[in-house]
Amino acid sequence: MKYHSLARSADNIPDLSYKIWEKRNLVSRLLSILAGVFSFLCVLPLVAVLAYILIKGMSTFSLDLFTQLPPPPGGEGGGFGNAIIGSIVVTTIATLIAIPIGVGGGIYLAEYSTGRGFSQFIRFGTNVLAGVPSIIAGVFVYGVIVSTRILFGNTFSAIAGGTALSVLMLPTVVKTTDEGLKLVSNDLRRAALGVGASRFVTVSQITLPKAFTPIATGVVLSIARAAGETAPLIFTALFSPFWPNGIFDPIATLSVLIYNFAAQPYDLQNQLAWSASFILVVFILALNLLARWLGRFASK
């Protein structure tokens, strides 16, 4: 009797082997292939852009690009060392403006706000500002700083360009600071307050250092976005074919140089535009890789 019961139970065991030609398995494989194709198509534009810029930009790559000024129309040789320095100067000014304001705003939202009224308005305004076209920031700074000559009577200048870029950086810095501080355990805050630390000491000595990595990631991403903007700088920093004279004068940047030289009917200027595009893409790619590394470091 026991043998027959075991035999009957063995007959009732379903066949769990993988059948490749079953309809559900065929559909699953087809959908997996489609997902892979669509994923490849998502990455294909990036690969194509990087490959094309690498081919076009590296063909005349030399040290002169970093040490010489742009040639006049129809001239020979030259580089764009002034534009490289100008991009660094303008981005640095934007960073110095955006980091204190953005980090301060994120600290207020995460540590001091009550989640009502004014803080909700700040969060909503930050989200709206993140979607504002970059040219609007350029027109705004042009109307407030450039056209009014408020900076010691100067019009187009590096500091005006940095101010325009800082407007674009602010939403990213505020949101990453806010979210980074929210990741810090409330037990650390309670422990600090329990031993008599003030709110300022708790934020500056406990929560802010703990959230340093995600905040730094947001700052790097915001710098990467600002470094590649062109429209705000056309209205604010303008362009200069000479070496930078100061932050209150017009200054050359890589993005505006690419915009100007790509439209000129001269092969040399077009080639310099491709080389500048290559350097700018490498710089932005390096910043994104740094932000990715910081993000992985934060998750450990």
CSV table of C-alpha atoms in Angstrom, one decimal:
chain,number,residue,atom,x,y,z
A,1,MET,CA,0.0,0.0,0.0
A,2,LYS,CA,2.8,2.4,0.9
A,3,TYR,CA,4.5,1.7,-2.5
A,4,HIS,CA,1.4,2.4,-4.5
A,5,SER,CA,0.7,5.7,-2.6
A,6,LEU,CA,4.3,6.9,-3.3
A,7,ALA,CA,3.8,6.0,-7.0
A,8,ARG,CA,0.6,7.9,-7.2
A,9,SER,CA,2.1,11.0,-5.5
A,10,ALA,CA,5.1,10.8,-7.9
A,11,ASP,CA,2.7,10.8,-10.8
A,12,ASN,CA,1.1,14.0,-9.5
A,13,ILE,CA,4.4,16.0,-9.4
A,14,PRO,CA,4.2,18.7,-12.1
A,15,ASP,CA,7.0,19.0,-14.7
A,16,LEU,CA,9.0,22.0,-13.8
A,17,SER,CA,11.6,21.8,-16.6
A,18,TYR,CA,12.1,24.8,-18.8
A,19,LYS,CA,10.3,24.4,-22.1
A,20,ILE,CA,11.7,26.8,-24.6
A,21,TRP,CA,8.9,26.5,-27.2
A,22,GLU,CA,6.1,27.2,-24.8
A,23,LYS,CA,4.2,30.4,-25.6
A,24,ARG,CA,4.9,32.2,-22.3
A,25,ASN,CA,8.6,31.5,-22.6
A,26,LEU,CA,8.7,32.7,-26.2
A,27,VAL,CA,6.9,35.9,-25.2
A,28,SER,CA,9.3,36.4,-22.3
A,29,ARG,CA,12.3,36.0,-24.5
A,30,LEU,CA,10.8,38.4,-27.1
A,31,LEU,CA,10.1,41.1,-24.5
A,32,SER,CA,13.6,40.7,-23.0
A,33,ILE,CA,15.1,41.2,-26.5
A,34,LEU,CA,13.0,44.2,-27.1
A,35,ALA,CA,14.0,45.7,-23.7
A,36,GLY,CA,17.7,45.1,-24.6
A,37,VAL,CA,17.2,46.8,-28.1
A,38,PHE,CA,15.4,49.8,-26.5
A,39,SER,CA,18.2,50.1,-23.9
A,40,PHE,CA,20.8,50.1,-26.6
A,41,LEU,CA,18.9,52.8,-28.6
A,42,CYS,CA,18.9,54.9,-25.4
A,43,VAL,CA,22.6,54.8,-25.1
A,44,LEU,CA,23.3,54.9,-28.9
A,45,PRO,CA,23.0,58.8,-29.2
A,46,LEU,CA,25.5,59.3,-26.4
A,47,VAL,CA,28.0,56.8,-27.9
A,48,ALA,CA,27.5,58.3,-31.4
A,49,VAL,CA,28.0,61.9,-30.1
A,50,LEU,CA,31.1,61.0,-28.1
A,51,ALA,CA,32.6,59.0,-31.0
A,52,TYR,CA,32.0,61.7,-33.6
A,53,ILE,CA,33.4,64.5,-31.3
A,54,LEU,CA,36.4,62.3,-30.5
A,55,ILE,CA,37.1,61.7,-34.2
A,56,LYS,CA,36.6,65.3,-35.2
A,57,GLY,CA,38.2,66.9,-32.2
A,58,MET,CA,41.3,64.7,-31.9
A,59,SER,CA,42.3,65.2,-35.5
A,60,THR,CA,44.1,68.5,-34.8
A,61,PHE,CA,44.6,68.1,-31.1
A,62,SER,CA,47.8,69.8,-29.9
A,63,LEU,CA,49.3,71.7,-27.0
A,64,ASP,CA,48.8,75.0,-29.0
A,65,LEU,CA,45.1,74.8,-28.3
A,66,PHE,CA,45.8,75.4,-24.6
A,67,THR,CA,48.4,78.1,-25.0
A,68,GLN,CA,47.4,80.3,-27.9
A,69,LEU,CA,44.6,82.8,-28.7
A,70,PRO,CA,41.9,82.2,-31.3
A,71,PRO,CA,43.1,83.2,-34.8
A,72,PRO,CA,41.4,86.0,-36.8
A,73,PRO,CA,39.0,85.0,-39.6
A,74,GLY,CA,41.1,83.5,-42.4
A,75,GLY,CA,44.2,83.2,-40.2
A,76,GLU,CA,46.3,80.1,-39.4
A,77,GLY,CA,47.2,78.2,-36.2
A,78,GLY,CA,45.9,79.4,-32.9
A,79,GLY,CA,44.0,77.9,-30.1
A,80,PHE,CA,41.5,78.8,-27.3
A,81,GLY,CA,43.5,79.0,-24.1
A,82,ASN,CA,41.6,82.1,-23.2
A,83,ALA,CA,38.3,80.3,-23.5
A,84,ILE,CA,39.5,77.5,-21.2
A,85,ILE,CA,40.6,79.9,-18.6
A,86,GLY,CA,37.3,81.9,-19.0
A,87,SER,CA,35.2,78.7,-18.5
A,88,ILE,CA,37.1,77.9,-15.4
A,89,VAL,CA,36.7,81.5,-14.1
A,90,VAL,CA,33.0,81.7,-14.8
A,91,THR,CA,32.2,78.3,-13.4
A,92,THR,CA,34.2,79.1,-10.3
A,93,ILE,CA,32.2,82.3,-9.8
A,94,ALA,CA,29.0,80.4,-10.2
A,95,THR,CA,30.0,77.8,-7.8
A,96,LEU,CA,31.1,80.3,-5.1
A,97,ILE,CA,27.6,81.9,-5.4
A,98,ALA,CA,25.5,78.8,-5.7
A,99,ILE,CA,27.0,76.6,-3.0
A,100,PRO,CA,26.5,78.9,0.1
A,101,ILE,CA,23.0,79.8,-1.0
A,102,GLY,CA,22.0,76.3,-2.1
A,103,VAL,CA,23.4,74.5,0.8
A,104,GLY,CA,21.9,77.1,3.2
A,105,GLY,CA,18.5,76.7,1.6
A,106,GLY,CA,18.7,72.9,1.8
A,107,ILE,CA,19.7,73.1,5.5
A,108,TYR,CA,16.7,75.3,6.2
A,109,LEU,CA,14.3,72.9,4.4
A,110,ALA,CA,15.7,69.8,6.1
A,111,GLU,CA,16.5,71.0,9.6
A,112,TYR,CA,14.5,74.2,10.4
A,113,SER,CA,11.4,74.3,8.4
A,114,THR,CA,8.1,73.0,9.7
A,115,GLY,CA,6.9,71.6,6.4
A,116,ARG,CA,4.2,74.2,5.9
A,117,GLY,CA,3.7,77.5,4.2
A,118,PHE,CA,7.0,79.1,3.4
A,119,SER,CA,9.0,75.8,3.1
A,120,GLN,CA,6.4,74.4,0.7
A,121,PHE,CA,6.7,77.5,-1.4
A,122,ILE,CA,10.5,77.1,-1.4
A,123,ARG,CA,10.3,73.5,-2.6
A,124,PHE,CA,7.8,74.4,-5.2
A,125,GLY,CA,9.9,77.3,-6.4
A,126,THR,CA,13.0,75.1,-6.6
A,127,ASN,CA,11.2,72.5,-8.7
A,128,VAL,CA,9.9,75.3,-11.1
A,129,LEU,CA,13.4,76.9,-11.3
A,130,ALA,CA,14.9,73.5,-12.2
A,131,GLY,CA,12.7,73.4,-15.3
A,132,VAL,CA,13.2,77.0,-16.4
A,133,PRO,CA,15.1,77.3,-19.8
A,134,SER,CA,18.7,78.4,-19.4
A,135,ILE,CA,18.2,81.4,-21.8
A,136,ILE,CA,15.6,82.8,-19.3
A,137,ALA,CA,18.3,83.0,-16.6
A,138,GLY,CA,20.6,84.8,-19.1
A,139,VAL,CA,17.9,87.3,-20.0
A,140,PHE,CA,17.1,87.9,-16.3
A,141,VAL,CA,20.7,88.6,-15.4
A,142,TYR,CA,21.1,90.7,-18.5
A,143,GLY,CA,18.2,92.9,-17.3
A,144,VAL,CA,19.3,93.1,-13.7
A,145,ILE,CA,23.1,93.4,-14.0
A,146,VAL,CA,24.3,94.0,-17.6
A,147,SER,CA,21.8,96.6,-18.9
A,148,THR,CA,21.7,98.5,-15.6
A,149,ARG,CA,25.6,98.7,-15.3
A,150,ILE,CA,25.2,98.0,-11.6
A,151,LEU,CA,28.7,96.4,-11.3
A,152,PHE,CA,30.8,99.6,-11.2
A,153,GLY,CA,29.5,100.8,-14.6
A,154,ASN,CA,30.4,97.6,-16.4
A,155,THR,CA,28.1,95.8,-18.8
A,156,PHE,CA,29.1,92.3,-20.0
A,157,SER,CA,31.4,90.6,-17.5
A,158,ALA,CA,32.6,87.3,-16.1
A,159,ILE,CA,30.8,87.9,-12.8
A,160,ALA,CA,27.5,88.5,-14.7
A,161,GLY,CA,28.0,85.1,-16.5
A,162,GLY,CA,28.8,83.4,-13.2
A,163,THR,CA,25.7,84.8,-11.7
A,164,ALA,CA,23.5,83.5,-14.5
A,165,LEU,CA,25.1,80.0,-14.2
A,166,SER,CA,24.5,80.1,-10.4
A,167,VAL,CA,20.8,80.5,-11.0
A,168,LEU,CA,20.9,77.2,-13.0
A,169,MET,CA,22.9,75.5,-10.3
A,170,LEU,CA,20.8,76.5,-7.3
A,171,PRO,CA,17.9,73.9,-7.8
A,172,THR,CA,20.2,70.9,-7.9
A,173,VAL,CA,22.3,72.1,-4.9
A,174,VAL,CA,19.2,72.8,-2.8
A,175,LYS,CA,17.4,69.6,-3.5
A,176,THR,CA,20.5,67.3,-3.0
A,177,THR,CA,21.3,69.1,0.2
A,178,ASP,CA,17.7,68.7,1.4
A,179,GLU,CA,17.6,65.0,0.5
A,180,GLY,CA,21.1,64.3,1.8
A,181,LEU,CA,20.2,65.7,5.2
A,182,LYS,CA,17.0,63.7,5.3
A,183,LEU,CA,19.1,60.5,5.0
A,184,VAL,CA,20.9,61.2,8.3
A,185,SER,CA,19.3,59.3,11.1
A,186,ASN,CA,17.2,61.2,13.6
A,187,ASP,CA,18.8,59.3,16.4
A,188,LEU,CA,22.0,61.3,15.8
A,189,ARG,CA,20.1,64.5,16.2
A,190,ARG,CA,18.3,63.4,19.3
A,191,ALA,CA,21.6,62.2,20.9
A,192,ALA,CA,23.3,65.6,20.2
A,193,LEU,CA,20.3,67.5,21.5
A,194,GLY,CA,20.2,65.2,24.5
A,195,VAL,CA,23.7,66.0,25.6
A,196,GLY,CA,23.0,69.7,25.4
A,197,ALA,CA,24.1,70.6,21.9
A,198,SER,CA,22.3,73.5,20.3
A,199,ARG,CA,20.5,73.2,16.9
A,200,PHE,CA,23.4,75.0,15.2
A,201,VAL,CA,26.0,72.8,16.7
A,202,THR,CA,24.0,69.7,15.8
A,203,VAL,CA,23.7,70.8,12.2
A,204,SER,CA,27.2,72.0,11.7
A,205,GLN,CA,29.0,69.2,13.6
A,206,ILE,CA,26.8,66.2,13.2
A,207,THR,CA,24.3,66.2,10.4
A,208,LEU,CA,26.1,68.3,7.8
A,209,PRO,CA,29.4,66.3,7.9
A,210,LYS,CA,27.4,63.1,7.8
A,211,ALA,CA,25.6,64.2,4.6
A,212,PHE,CA,28.7,65.6,3.0
A,213,THR,CA,29.0,63.0,0.2
A,214,PRO,CA,25.5,63.3,-1.3
A,215,ILE,CA,25.8,67.1,-1.0
A,216,ALA,CA,29.1,67.0,-2.8
A,217,THR,CA,27.6,64.8,-5.5
A,218,GLY,CA,24.8,67.4,-6.1
A,219,VAL,CA,27.4,70.2,-6.3
A,220,VAL,CA,29.4,68.3,-8.9
A,221,LEU,CA,26.4,67.6,-11.0
A,222,SER,CA,25.3,71.2,-10.9
A,223,ILE,CA,28.8,72.3,-12.0
A,224,ALA,CA,28.7,69.8,-14.9
A,225,ARG,CA,25.4,71.3,-16.0
A,226,ALA,CA,26.5,74.9,-15.7
A,227,ALA,CA,29.8,74.3,-17.5
A,228,GLY,CA,28.1,73.3,-20.7
A,229,GLU,CA,25.6,76.2,-20.9
A,230,THR,CA,25.8,78.7,-23.8
A,231,ALA,CA,22.7,80.8,-23.9
A,232,PRO,CA,23.1,82.5,-20.5
A,233,LEU,CA,26.7,83.4,-21.3
A,234,ILE,CA,25.8,85.1,-24.6
A,235,PHE,CA,23.7,87.6,-22.7
A,236,THR,CA,26.0,88.1,-19.8
A,237,ALA,CA,29.7,87.2,-20.3
A,238,LEU,CA,29.6,87.8,-24.1
A,239,PHE,CA,33.0,86.8,-25.7
A,240,SER,CA,36.5,88.2,-25.9
A,241,PRO,CA,39.3,87.1,-28.3
A,242,PHE,CA,41.9,88.2,-25.8
A,243,TRP,CA,43.2,86.8,-22.5
A,244,PRO,CA,41.0,87.6,-19.5
A,245,ASN,CA,41.5,91.0,-18.0
A,246,GLY,CA,39.3,90.5,-14.9
A,247,ILE,CA,36.0,89.4,-13.7
A,248,PHE,CA,34.3,92.8,-14.6
A,249,ASP,CA,35.2,92.5,-18.3
A,250,PRO,CA,33.8,90.3,-21.1
A,251,ILE,CA,35.4,86.9,-21.1
A,252,ALA,CA,35.7,84.0,-23.5
A,253,THR,CA,34.2,80.6,-22.7
A,254,LEU,CA,34.3,77.3,-24.5
A,255,SER,CA,30.6,77.0,-25.0
A,256,VAL,CA,30.3,80.5,-26.6
A,257,LEU,CA,33.5,79.9,-28.7
A,258,ILE,CA,31.9,76.7,-30.1
A,259,TYR,CA,28.7,78.6,-30.9
A,260,ASN,CA,30.6,81.4,-32.6
A,261,PHE,CA,33.2,79.4,-34.5
A,262,ALA,CA,30.8,76.6,-35.7
A,263,ALA,CA,28.8,79.3,-37.6
A,264,GLN,CA,31.8,80.8,-39.4
A,265,PRO,CA,32.6,79.9,-43.0
A,266,TYR,CA,36.3,79.1,-42.2
A,267,ASP,CA,37.6,75.6,-41.9
A,268,LEU,CA,40.1,76.5,-39.2
A,269,GLN,CA,37.4,78.0,-37.0
A,270,ASN,CA,35.2,75.0,-37.6
A,271,GLN,CA,38.0,72.7,-36.5
A,272,LEU,CA,38.7,74.7,-33.4
A,273,ALA,CA,35.0,74.4,-32.6
A,274,TRP,CA,35.3,70.6,-32.8
A,275,SER,CA,38.4,70.6,-30.6
A,276,ALA,CA,36.7,72.8,-28.0
A,277,SER,CA,33.7,70.5,-28.1
A,278,PHE,CA,35.9,67.6,-27.4
A,279,ILE,CA,37.6,69.3,-24.4
A,280,LEU,CA,34.3,70.5,-23.0
A,281,VAL,CA,32.7,67.0,-23.3
A,282,VAL,CA,35.7,65.4,-21.6
A,283,PHE,CA,35.4,67.9,-18.8
A,284,ILE,CA,31.7,67.3,-18.3
A,285,LEU,CA,32.1,63.6,-18.6
A,286,ALA,CA,34.9,63.7,-15.9
A,287,LEU,CA,32.6,65.6,-13.6
A,288,ASN,CA,29.8,63.1,-14.1
A,289,LEU,CA,32.1,60.2,-13.4
A,290,LEU,CA,33.3,62.0,-10.2
A,291,ALA,CA,29.6,62.5,-9.2
A,292,ARG,CA,29.0,58.8,-9.8
A,293,TRP,CA,32.0,57.8,-7.7
A,294,LEU,CA,30.8,60.0,-4.9
A,295,GLY,CA,27.4,58.4,-5.1
A,296,ARG,CA,28.9,54.9,-4.8
A,297,PHE,CA,31.1,56.1,-1.9
A,298,ALA,CA,28.0,57.4,-0.2
A,299,SER,CA,26.2,54.0,-0.5
A,300,LYS,CA,29.0,52.1,1.2
